[in-house]
Short mmCIF file of C-alpha atoms and ligand atoms in Angstrom, two decimals:
data_model
loop_
_atom_site.label_atom_id
_atom_site.label_comp_id
_atom_site.label_asym_id
_atom_site.label_seq_id
_atom_site.Cartn_x
_atom_site.Cartn_y
_atom_site.Cartn_z
CA MET A 1 -99.85 -31.56 -49.65
CA ASN A 2 -99.43 -27.89 -49.81
CA THR A 3 -102.62 -26.60 -48.33
CA GLY A 4 -102.40 -22.92 -49.12
CA ASN A 5 -98.78 -22.22 -48.25
CA VAL A 6 -96.60 -19.81 -50.83
CA LEU A 7 -93.81 -20.60 -52.43
CA GLU A 8 -91.55 -18.15 -50.54
CA ASP A 9 -92.81 -19.89 -46.83
CA TYR A 10 -90.55 -23.09 -48.44
CA GLU A 11 -87.10 -21.22 -49.07
CA LYS A 12 -85.68 -22.52 -45.74
CA MET A 13 -86.85 -26.08 -46.53
CA ALA A 14 -85.68 -25.98 -50.28
CA ALA A 15 -81.81 -24.55 -49.51
CA LYS A 16 -82.35 -28.07 -46.75
CA CYS A 17 -82.10 -30.62 -49.74
CA LEU A 18 -79.16 -32.73 -49.62
CA ARG A 19 -78.69 -33.59 -53.58
CA CYS A 20 -78.48 -37.28 -52.16
CA SER A 21 -81.53 -38.29 -54.51
CA PHE A 22 -82.88 -40.53 -51.79
CA CYS A 23 -85.97 -39.41 -53.59
CA LYS A 24 -85.41 -41.54 -56.96
CA PHE A 25 -86.15 -44.32 -55.06
CA ILE A 26 -88.62 -46.05 -52.29
CA PRO A 27 -87.19 -46.45 -49.33
CA GLN A 28 -84.45 -49.02 -49.32
CA VAL A 29 -85.97 -51.11 -46.49
CA ALA A 30 -88.64 -51.67 -48.87
CA ILE A 31 -86.64 -52.51 -52.07
CA LYS A 32 -87.54 -55.79 -53.60
CA SER A 33 -85.59 -56.03 -57.09
CA GLN A 34 -83.83 -53.39 -58.62
CA GLU A 35 -86.41 -53.58 -61.66
CA PHE A 36 -88.87 -51.75 -59.23
CA SER A 37 -86.84 -50.03 -56.90
CA THR A 38 -87.71 -46.33 -58.46
CA THR A 39 -90.90 -44.23 -57.08
CA CYS A 40 -90.30 -41.22 -59.73
CA PRO A 41 -91.80 -41.34 -62.98
CA SER A 42 -90.52 -38.00 -64.06
CA ILE A 43 -86.95 -38.91 -62.93
CA ASP A 44 -87.37 -42.18 -64.91
CA ARG A 45 -88.72 -41.17 -68.49
CA TYR A 46 -86.65 -37.84 -68.23
CA ASN A 47 -83.04 -39.13 -66.36
CA PHE A 48 -81.73 -35.67 -65.60
CA HIS A 49 -81.96 -34.86 -61.87
CA SER A 50 -84.32 -31.61 -62.15
CA TYR A 51 -87.04 -34.25 -62.97
CA SER A 52 -86.97 -35.16 -59.70
CA GLY A 53 -88.50 -34.47 -56.30
CA GLY A 54 -85.26 -32.81 -55.40
CA GLY A 55 -84.01 -31.53 -58.21
CA ARG A 56 -87.18 -29.43 -58.02
CA LEU A 57 -86.39 -28.03 -54.78
CA VAL A 58 -83.03 -26.80 -56.47
CA MET A 59 -85.43 -25.03 -59.22
CA ALA A 60 -87.54 -23.44 -56.08
CA LEU A 61 -84.15 -22.11 -54.45
CA ALA A 62 -83.38 -20.57 -57.96
CA LEU A 63 -86.72 -19.31 -58.60
CA LEU A 64 -86.67 -17.51 -55.05
CA THR A 65 -83.28 -16.45 -55.05
CA ASN A 66 -84.01 -14.49 -58.25
CA ARG A 67 -81.70 -17.18 -60.66
CA LEU A 68 -84.03 -18.40 -62.18
CA GLU A 69 -87.18 -16.98 -64.20
CA PHE A 70 -90.49 -18.96 -65.60
CA SER A 71 -88.84 -20.02 -68.99
CA PRO A 72 -90.54 -22.78 -71.11
CA ASP A 73 -88.06 -24.83 -69.76
CA VAL A 74 -88.61 -24.18 -65.88
CA LEU A 75 -92.24 -24.91 -67.17
CA ASP A 76 -91.58 -28.17 -68.71
CA VAL A 77 -89.80 -29.53 -65.66
CA ILE A 78 -92.88 -27.93 -63.51
CA TYR A 79 -95.25 -29.53 -65.11
CA LYS A 80 -93.86 -33.13 -66.19
CA CYS A 81 -94.46 -34.13 -62.10
CA THR A 82 -97.56 -36.26 -61.78
CA ALA A 83 -97.83 -34.81 -58.16
CA CYS A 84 -98.09 -38.51 -57.03
CA GLY A 85 -96.13 -37.94 -53.79
CA GLY A 86 -93.77 -40.52 -54.01
CA CYS A 87 -90.78 -38.38 -53.66
CA ASP A 88 -92.37 -37.11 -50.61
CA VAL A 89 -92.28 -40.26 -48.88
CA ALA A 90 -89.02 -40.94 -49.62
CA CYS A 91 -87.31 -38.02 -48.05
CA LYS A 92 -89.00 -38.57 -45.17
CA TYR A 93 -86.42 -41.54 -44.39
CA LEU A 94 -83.19 -39.05 -44.64
CA ASN A 95 -84.06 -35.08 -44.45
CA ARG A 96 -87.92 -34.75 -43.75
CA LEU A 97 -88.62 -32.52 -46.35
CA GLU A 98 -91.50 -32.50 -48.26
CA PRO A 99 -90.87 -32.24 -52.03
CA LEU A 100 -94.78 -31.87 -53.15
CA GLU A 101 -95.78 -29.54 -50.92
CA VAL A 102 -92.78 -27.15 -52.79
CA ILE A 103 -93.78 -28.46 -56.33
CA GLN A 104 -97.01 -27.48 -55.58
CA ALA A 105 -96.28 -24.12 -54.45
CA ILE A 106 -93.88 -23.49 -57.58
CA ARG A 107 -97.30 -24.40 -59.79
CA GLU A 108 -99.53 -22.03 -57.79
CA LYS A 109 -96.72 -19.27 -58.33
CA ALA A 110 -96.46 -19.86 -62.12
CA VAL A 111 -100.22 -19.49 -62.49
CA GLU A 112 -99.76 -16.25 -60.52
CA VAL A 113 -97.26 -14.58 -62.22
CA HIS A 114 -99.49 -15.60 -65.81
CA ALA A 115 -96.73 -18.45 -66.52
CA GLY A 116 -98.44 -21.26 -65.81
CA PRO A 117 -100.18 -23.63 -66.49
CA MET A 118 -99.49 -25.67 -69.84
CA PRO A 119 -102.06 -25.03 -72.58
CA ALA A 120 -103.78 -27.99 -72.27
CA HIS A 121 -104.81 -27.23 -68.56
CA GLN A 122 -105.69 -23.81 -69.45
CA ALA A 123 -108.28 -25.15 -72.26
CA TYR A 124 -109.31 -27.67 -69.61
CA THR A 125 -109.87 -24.73 -67.23
CA GLN A 126 -112.08 -22.75 -69.21
CA ARG A 127 -114.10 -26.25 -70.02
CA VAL A 128 -114.81 -26.67 -66.49
CA GLN A 129 -115.36 -22.89 -65.96
CA SER A 130 -118.08 -23.07 -68.58
CA ALA A 131 -119.11 -26.86 -68.51
CA HIS A 132 -118.77 -27.82 -64.88
CA ASN A 133 -116.57 -30.47 -66.25
CA PRO A 134 -113.03 -30.75 -67.94
CA TYR A 135 -113.98 -32.64 -70.71
CA GLY A 136 -116.32 -29.89 -71.88
CA GLU A 137 -118.97 -32.08 -72.11
CA ASP A 138 -123.07 -31.22 -71.53
CA HIS A 139 -123.45 -30.62 -67.73
CA LYS A 140 -126.73 -31.22 -68.53
CA ARG A 141 -126.27 -35.11 -69.41
CA ARG A 142 -123.71 -35.14 -66.43
CA PHE A 143 -125.67 -38.15 -65.39
CA ALA A 144 -127.19 -39.63 -68.50
CA TRP A 145 -125.42 -42.94 -67.47
CA LEU A 146 -127.87 -43.90 -64.17
CA PRO A 147 -129.60 -46.90 -65.09
CA ASP A 148 -133.55 -47.15 -64.89
CA ASP A 149 -132.76 -50.36 -62.55
CA VAL A 150 -130.94 -47.64 -59.84
CA LYS A 151 -133.65 -45.67 -57.87
CA LEU A 152 -132.82 -42.67 -56.44
CA SER A 153 -133.97 -41.38 -52.94
CA ASP A 154 -134.59 -37.84 -52.58
CA ASN A 155 -134.64 -37.36 -48.70
CA ALA A 156 -131.29 -39.43 -48.79
CA SER A 157 -128.78 -38.39 -45.96
CA VAL A 158 -125.96 -40.45 -48.25
CA ALA A 159 -124.80 -38.74 -51.50
CA TYR A 160 -122.83 -40.29 -54.26
CA PHE A 161 -120.85 -37.51 -55.56
CA VAL A 162 -119.59 -39.24 -59.10
CA GLY A 163 -116.94 -36.95 -60.17
CA CYS A 164 -116.39 -35.99 -64.22
CA THR A 165 -114.41 -38.87 -65.46
CA SER A 166 -117.06 -41.36 -63.46
CA ALA A 167 -120.00 -39.60 -65.04
CA TYR A 168 -118.41 -39.10 -68.66
CA ARG A 169 -115.70 -41.30 -69.11
CA ARG A 170 -115.99 -44.16 -67.29
CA LYS A 171 -119.46 -44.52 -67.24
CA GLU A 172 -118.81 -48.28 -66.63
CA ILE A 173 -117.89 -47.74 -63.26
CA ALA A 174 -120.58 -44.68 -62.16
CA ILE A 175 -122.95 -47.84 -63.17
CA ALA A 176 -121.71 -50.37 -61.11
CA THR A 177 -121.13 -48.13 -58.37
CA ALA A 178 -124.61 -46.60 -58.21
CA ARG A 179 -125.66 -50.84 -58.96
CA VAL A 180 -124.09 -52.25 -56.10
CA LEU A 181 -125.44 -49.25 -53.09
CA GLY A 182 -128.70 -50.08 -54.47
CA ALA A 183 -128.20 -53.91 -54.19
CA ALA A 184 -127.08 -52.97 -50.69
CA GLY A 185 -130.03 -51.64 -50.14
CA VAL A 186 -128.53 -48.21 -49.65
CA LYS A 187 -131.05 -45.12 -49.75
CA PHE A 188 -129.05 -42.65 -51.49
CA THR A 189 -129.21 -39.59 -53.67
CA ILE A 190 -127.41 -37.92 -56.62
CA LEU A 191 -126.70 -33.82 -56.95
CA GLY A 192 -127.67 -33.78 -60.34
CA GLU A 193 -126.90 -30.45 -62.39
CA GLU A 194 -125.82 -29.14 -58.77
CA GLU A 195 -122.69 -31.84 -58.75
CA PHE A 196 -119.45 -29.38 -60.32
CA CYS A 197 -115.75 -31.09 -60.81
CA CYS A 198 -114.07 -31.33 -57.68
CA GLY A 199 -111.72 -28.78 -58.93
CA SER A 200 -108.86 -31.15 -58.65
CA PRO A 201 -107.42 -31.12 -61.50
CA LEU A 202 -107.65 -27.03 -61.36
CA LEU A 203 -105.80 -27.58 -58.05
CA ARG A 204 -102.87 -30.16 -59.16
CA VAL A 205 -101.58 -27.38 -61.86
CA GLY A 206 -101.84 -24.40 -59.52
CA ASP A 207 -105.10 -22.66 -59.54
CA ARG A 208 -105.58 -22.62 -56.48
CA LYS A 209 -108.54 -19.41 -56.86
CA ALA A 210 -111.08 -21.48 -58.87
CA PHE A 211 -110.30 -24.81 -57.21
CA GLU A 212 -111.42 -22.69 -53.92
CA GLU A 213 -114.50 -21.84 -55.99
CA LEU A 214 -115.42 -25.64 -56.93
CA ALA A 215 -114.88 -26.17 -53.52
CA ARG A 216 -117.08 -23.72 -51.76
CA HIS A 217 -119.95 -24.80 -54.83
CA ASN A 218 -119.96 -28.26 -54.02
CA ILE A 219 -119.60 -28.56 -50.25
CA GLU A 220 -122.77 -25.95 -50.29
CA ALA A 221 -124.96 -28.12 -52.36
CA LEU A 222 -124.26 -31.18 -50.27
CA GLN A 223 -125.30 -29.10 -47.34
CA ARG A 224 -128.58 -27.72 -48.60
CA ARG A 225 -129.27 -31.31 -49.44
CA GLY A 226 -128.94 -32.14 -45.68
CA ILE A 227 -126.27 -34.84 -46.60
CA ARG A 228 -124.32 -36.99 -43.76
CA GLN A 229 -122.37 -39.39 -45.76
CA VAL A 230 -120.98 -38.33 -49.08
CA VAL A 231 -119.24 -41.64 -51.14
CA MET A 232 -117.27 -41.54 -54.26
CA ASN A 233 -115.48 -43.69 -56.01
CA CYS A 234 -112.38 -41.21 -57.72
CA ALA A 235 -109.31 -41.10 -55.55
CA GLY A 236 -108.34 -37.73 -57.32
CA CYS A 237 -112.11 -36.54 -55.57
CA TYR A 238 -111.66 -38.39 -52.79
CA SER A 239 -108.09 -36.57 -51.73
CA ILE A 240 -109.51 -33.13 -52.78
CA PHE A 241 -112.84 -33.66 -50.48
CA LYS A 242 -110.81 -35.54 -47.44
CA VAL A 243 -107.13 -33.64 -47.87
CA GLU A 244 -107.97 -29.91 -49.32
CA TYR A 245 -111.47 -28.94 -48.61
CA PRO A 246 -111.30 -28.42 -44.55
CA HIS A 247 -108.76 -26.36 -46.12
CA VAL A 248 -111.28 -24.40 -47.85
CA GLN A 249 -115.07 -24.27 -45.83
CA SER A 250 -115.40 -26.56 -43.04
CA TYR A 251 -117.93 -28.92 -43.49
CA GLY A 252 -120.21 -31.51 -41.34
CA PHE A 253 -120.69 -34.63 -43.61
CA ARG A 254 -118.45 -37.78 -43.66
CA VAL A 255 -116.57 -38.83 -46.28
CA TYR A 256 -115.97 -42.09 -47.87
CA HIS A 257 -114.29 -44.03 -51.20
CA THR A 258 -116.63 -46.60 -52.27
CA SER A 259 -113.64 -49.17 -50.98
CA GLN A 260 -114.12 -47.91 -47.84
CA TYR A 261 -118.05 -47.97 -48.02
CA PHE A 262 -118.36 -50.76 -50.01
CA ALA A 263 -116.06 -53.00 -46.81
CA GLN A 264 -118.24 -51.86 -44.40
CA LEU A 265 -121.11 -53.00 -46.32
CA LEU A 266 -119.48 -56.47 -46.44
CA ARG A 267 -118.82 -56.83 -42.33
CA ASN A 268 -122.33 -55.36 -41.95
CA GLY A 269 -124.11 -58.66 -44.13
CA LYS A 270 -125.60 -55.75 -46.33
CA LEU A 271 -123.81 -57.27 -49.32
CA LYS A 272 -123.77 -60.70 -49.72
CA LEU A 273 -121.34 -62.09 -52.82
CA ALA A 274 -121.91 -65.47 -54.25
CA THR A 275 -120.87 -65.45 -57.76
CA PRO A 276 -117.28 -66.78 -58.13
CA ILE A 277 -114.43 -64.68 -60.10
CA PRO A 278 -111.85 -67.61 -59.79
CA LYS A 279 -109.22 -65.91 -60.97
CA ILE A 280 -105.77 -64.31 -59.56
CA ALA A 281 -105.77 -60.36 -59.12
CA THR A 282 -103.53 -57.74 -58.14
CA TYR A 283 -104.11 -54.08 -56.79
CA HIS A 284 -102.67 -51.18 -57.93
CA ASP A 285 -102.96 -48.14 -54.86
CA PRO A 286 -104.04 -44.73 -56.78
CA CYS A 287 -101.35 -42.12 -55.25
CA HIS A 288 -104.64 -39.89 -54.18
CA LEU A 289 -106.01 -42.74 -52.10
CA GLY A 290 -103.19 -43.80 -50.78
CA ARG A 291 -99.90 -41.95 -49.89
CA CYS A 292 -101.60 -38.44 -50.79
CA ALA A 293 -104.92 -39.01 -48.87
CA GLU A 294 -103.96 -38.55 -45.70
CA PRO A 295 -105.48 -35.64 -43.68
CA TYR A 296 -103.23 -32.48 -43.30
CA LYS A 297 -102.66 -30.71 -40.25
CA THR A 298 -101.17 -27.29 -41.58
CA TRP A 299 -98.15 -26.45 -39.05
CA ARG A 300 -96.93 -22.72 -38.59
CA GLY A 301 -93.82 -22.62 -36.54
CA ILE A 302 -90.25 -22.30 -36.46
CA GLN A 303 -87.22 -24.89 -37.55
CA PHE A 304 -83.64 -24.45 -36.32
CA LYS A 305 -80.57 -26.24 -36.69
CA VAL A 306 -79.34 -27.87 -33.59
CA LEU A 307 -76.41 -29.91 -34.88
CA THR A 308 -75.19 -30.10 -38.19
CA PHE A 309 -77.92 -32.62 -39.54
CA ILE A 310 -80.59 -31.98 -36.48
CA GLN A 311 -83.26 -30.13 -36.71
CA LEU A 312 -85.54 -28.96 -34.33
CA ALA A 313 -89.30 -27.80 -34.89
CA ILE A 314 -91.09 -25.68 -32.52
CA PRO A 315 -94.46 -26.70 -31.86
CA PRO A 316 -93.18 -30.35 -33.10
CA LYS A 317 -94.18 -30.72 -36.98
CA PRO A 318 -96.43 -33.64 -38.10
CA PHE A 319 -94.85 -35.43 -41.24
CA LEU A 320 -96.56 -37.18 -43.19
CA ARG A 321 -95.48 -40.88 -44.24
CA GLY A 322 -97.76 -41.91 -46.59
CA ASN A 323 -98.84 -44.95 -44.43
CA ARG A 324 -102.33 -43.91 -43.54
CA GLY A 325 -103.81 -43.97 -46.93
CA VAL A 326 -106.76 -46.39 -47.68
CA TYR A 327 -104.80 -49.52 -48.49
CA GLY A 328 -106.72 -52.06 -45.94
CA PRO A 329 -110.55 -51.25 -47.53
CA PRO A 330 -110.01 -52.03 -51.07
CA ARG A 331 -107.67 -55.26 -50.24
CA GLU A 332 -110.51 -56.10 -48.09
CA VAL A 333 -113.35 -55.97 -50.28
CA ILE A 334 -111.26 -57.61 -53.43
CA ARG A 335 -110.32 -60.85 -50.53
CA GLN A 336 -113.96 -61.38 -50.14
CA ILE A 337 -114.78 -62.05 -53.64
CA PRO A 338 -115.09 -65.73 -53.80
CA GLY A 339 -112.38 -67.71 -55.72
CA LEU A 340 -110.35 -64.18 -56.24
CA LYS A 341 -106.70 -64.71 -55.37
CA LEU A 342 -104.93 -61.52 -54.23
CA VAL A 343 -101.51 -61.41 -55.20
CA GLU A 344 -99.47 -57.97 -54.28
CA MET A 345 -97.07 -55.82 -56.72
CA GLU A 346 -93.66 -55.24 -55.34
CA ARG A 347 -94.93 -51.58 -54.73
CA ASN A 348 -97.41 -51.51 -53.08
CA GLN A 349 -99.78 -48.89 -50.71
CA GLU A 350 -97.29 -46.09 -49.51
CA TYR A 351 -94.72 -47.26 -52.17
CA ALA A 352 -96.76 -48.11 -54.82
CA TYR A 353 -95.80 -46.76 -58.35
CA CYS A 354 -98.10 -44.15 -59.95
CA CYS A 355 -100.27 -44.93 -63.06
CA GLY A 356 -98.99 -42.28 -64.70
CA ALA A 357 -102.47 -40.20 -65.08
CA GLY A 358 -102.33 -37.36 -62.45
CA GLY A 359 -100.94 -33.69 -61.62
CA GLY A 360 -102.25 -32.46 -65.21
CA VAL A 361 -99.72 -34.93 -67.04
CA LYS A 362 -102.30 -36.95 -68.93
CA ALA A 363 -103.87 -33.41 -70.50
CA ALA A 364 -100.42 -32.14 -71.01
CA PHE A 365 -98.08 -35.13 -71.91
CA PRO A 366 -99.94 -38.28 -72.96
CA GLU A 367 -97.24 -39.81 -74.16
CA PHE A 368 -95.02 -39.15 -70.50
CA ALA A 369 -98.42 -40.53 -69.04
CA LEU A 370 -98.16 -43.98 -71.56
CA TYR A 371 -94.56 -44.08 -70.28
CA THR A 372 -95.63 -44.21 -66.86
CA ALA A 373 -98.36 -46.92 -67.22
CA LYS A 374 -96.36 -49.25 -69.54
CA ASN A 375 -93.76 -49.47 -66.29
CA ARG A 376 -96.36 -49.81 -64.02
CA LEU A 377 -97.81 -53.10 -66.05
CA ARG A 378 -94.67 -54.71 -66.51
CA GLU A 379 -94.84 -55.12 -62.54
CA VAL A 380 -98.55 -56.03 -62.47
CA LYS A 381 -97.21 -59.04 -64.97
CA LYS A 382 -94.83 -60.28 -62.85
CA THR A 383 -96.99 -61.14 -60.06
CA GLY A 384 -98.77 -63.20 -63.12
CA ALA A 385 -101.72 -61.78 -62.31
CA GLU A 386 -104.81 -61.68 -64.82
CA ILE A 387 -106.72 -59.35 -63.48
CA LEU A 388 -105.67 -55.39 -62.67
CA VAL A 389 -107.90 -53.98 -60.34
CA SER A 390 -108.02 -50.44 -59.01
CA ALA A 391 -110.06 -47.83 -57.59
CA CYS A 392 -110.26 -44.42 -59.53
CA PRO A 393 -111.48 -43.90 -63.39
CA PHE A 394 -108.20 -41.87 -63.70
CA CYS A 395 -105.90 -44.67 -63.21
CA SER A 396 -108.56 -47.11 -65.15
CA THR A 397 -108.43 -44.97 -68.50
CA ASN A 398 -104.34 -44.90 -68.15
CA LEU A 399 -103.49 -48.53 -67.53
CA GLN A 400 -106.21 -49.13 -69.86
CA ASP A 401 -104.81 -47.23 -72.64
CA ALA A 402 -101.54 -48.97 -71.69
CA ILE A 403 -102.91 -52.70 -71.75
CA ARG A 404 -104.13 -51.67 -74.94
CA GLU A 405 -101.04 -50.02 -76.07
CA THR A 406 -98.82 -53.55 -75.14
CA GLY A 407 -101.54 -56.27 -76.13
CA GLU A 408 -100.45 -57.32 -72.61
CA PRO A 409 -103.61 -60.11 -71.66
CA ILE A 410 -104.34 -58.59 -68.60
CA GLN A 411 -108.30 -57.61 -67.48
CA TYR A 412 -108.78 -54.31 -66.18
CA PHE A 413 -111.59 -53.67 -63.39
CA ASP A 414 -112.73 -50.98 -60.96
CA ILE A 415 -113.39 -52.43 -57.77
CA SER A 416 -116.45 -51.61 -57.98
CA GLU A 417 -117.17 -53.39 -61.33
CA LEU A 418 -115.58 -56.53 -59.86
CA LEU A 419 -117.89 -56.66 -56.52
CA LEU A 420 -121.18 -56.02 -59.01
CA GLN A 421 -119.91 -59.39 -60.83
CA SER A 422 -119.77 -61.44 -57.35
CA LEU A 423 -123.39 -60.24 -56.58
CA PRO A 424 -125.61 -62.97 -56.64
CA LYS A 425 -127.73 -62.91 -59.80
CA GLY A 426 -130.81 -61.15 -59.25
CA GLY A 427 -129.53 -58.78 -56.44
CA THR A 428 -128.36 -59.78 -52.93
S1 LIG B 1 -94.74 -36.13 -57.41
FE1 LIG B 1 -93.93 -37.93 -58.02
S2 LIG B 1 -93.56 -37.75 -60.45
FE2 LIG B 1 -93.68 -35.42 -58.82
S3 LIG B 1 -91.17 -35.50 -58.17
FE3 LIG B 1 -92.47 -36.54 -57.08
S4 LIG B 1 -92.00 -38.70 -57.35
FE4 LIG B 1 -91.46 -37.71 -59.18
S1 LIG B 2 -85.42 -34.11 -51.87
FE1 LIG B 2 -84.79 -35.24 -49.94
S2 LIG B 2 -84.14 -37.34 -51.03
FE2 LIG B 2 -84.49 -35.82 -52.65
S3 LIG B 2 -82.47 -35.04 -52.44
FE3 LIG B 2 -83.42 -33.65 -51.46
S4 LIG B 2 -82.87 -34.59 -49.40
FE4 LIG B 2 -82.27 -36.29 -50.69
#
């Protein structure tokens, strides 16, 4: 992901796009069927080259060479992208370009020249500024979901960073997370009114300045409390803390997604599961917990052509292939649930197909978000799974919207909800 580079830094990269369209598909080695071979929800839906990772590189070059300006049509292309990173992983199998970084830089340029983001994004940005959450809900009720049976610990070194979607829209995930942590005997706290939106919805649509203010606020709030470990159940929050916050301000605490934290609690015997769930489940890898959660190292150097297709980078450029995301821990947790059988979808881990909600798409283009979730649901159905599990409240909302809309007999659970169901009655 882009870590502060500006669009002008990407002119050489944009010029290197071969227009080969590899970024519309998962890498050939990973394809199992034609039906589930694509990787880009945007080109799947709009079927015009500009709506692909490569098409957006061509657009970046045209913007940089003044052959294009930020018209409504250009903004449509820029923002009908879920920022899922599928193109980024695919291109590196051939040409080592990073289309997602360039897409992010185009969005930041659009905001800089006051052409973007889309009206729906501007509305939620204003709500974040006034209410500290994109839903415009009462900030004082951010923790109204907290059940009486969950006890917080004032001097805890572990904080549960709840995130806006779990706090206001997917409270069942927040409740399950807090109860599982409690059942494992983890002494934890929450930030209360000091927790603000993590900033992910703002950064993804190009508003870096507003994002950086939120990042500093949250880092400082956690540091003031002496927090050593931060646990979060939202893939968007996780990616933003893990990958983006360190470029804004360094921090001394460790960041965990709940799947990692729960896997550790199970390994250490702090959580014991007893209640069987005798069903077949499949796991959807959230993009921002998977390929977009790799730690990014800023690279500044030069690349030059040695032979027609051979480039040399000095110093060597670290290429992210998406394979160092959080893939093992959620599967480790699911496999330990008694009676539950895990089956994989054709596209999984770094090749997983997006749920459709990210990058500001759910807010600005809900029909596109639903289209993508329905595509993912077809793949779920093919596995024969009765339960769809994931690990992100944003995926939860969009995938459940698709389940409701299609009437498919598939149950959806967050990983925390499944764990809670599988605890011995009355705790561990
Ligand atoms: S980030 Fe995802 S939706 Fe956007 S162009 Fe790349 S593959 Fe397509
Ligand atoms: S971005 Fe990469 S994979 Fe896509 S068309 Fe350009 S060179 Fe090919």
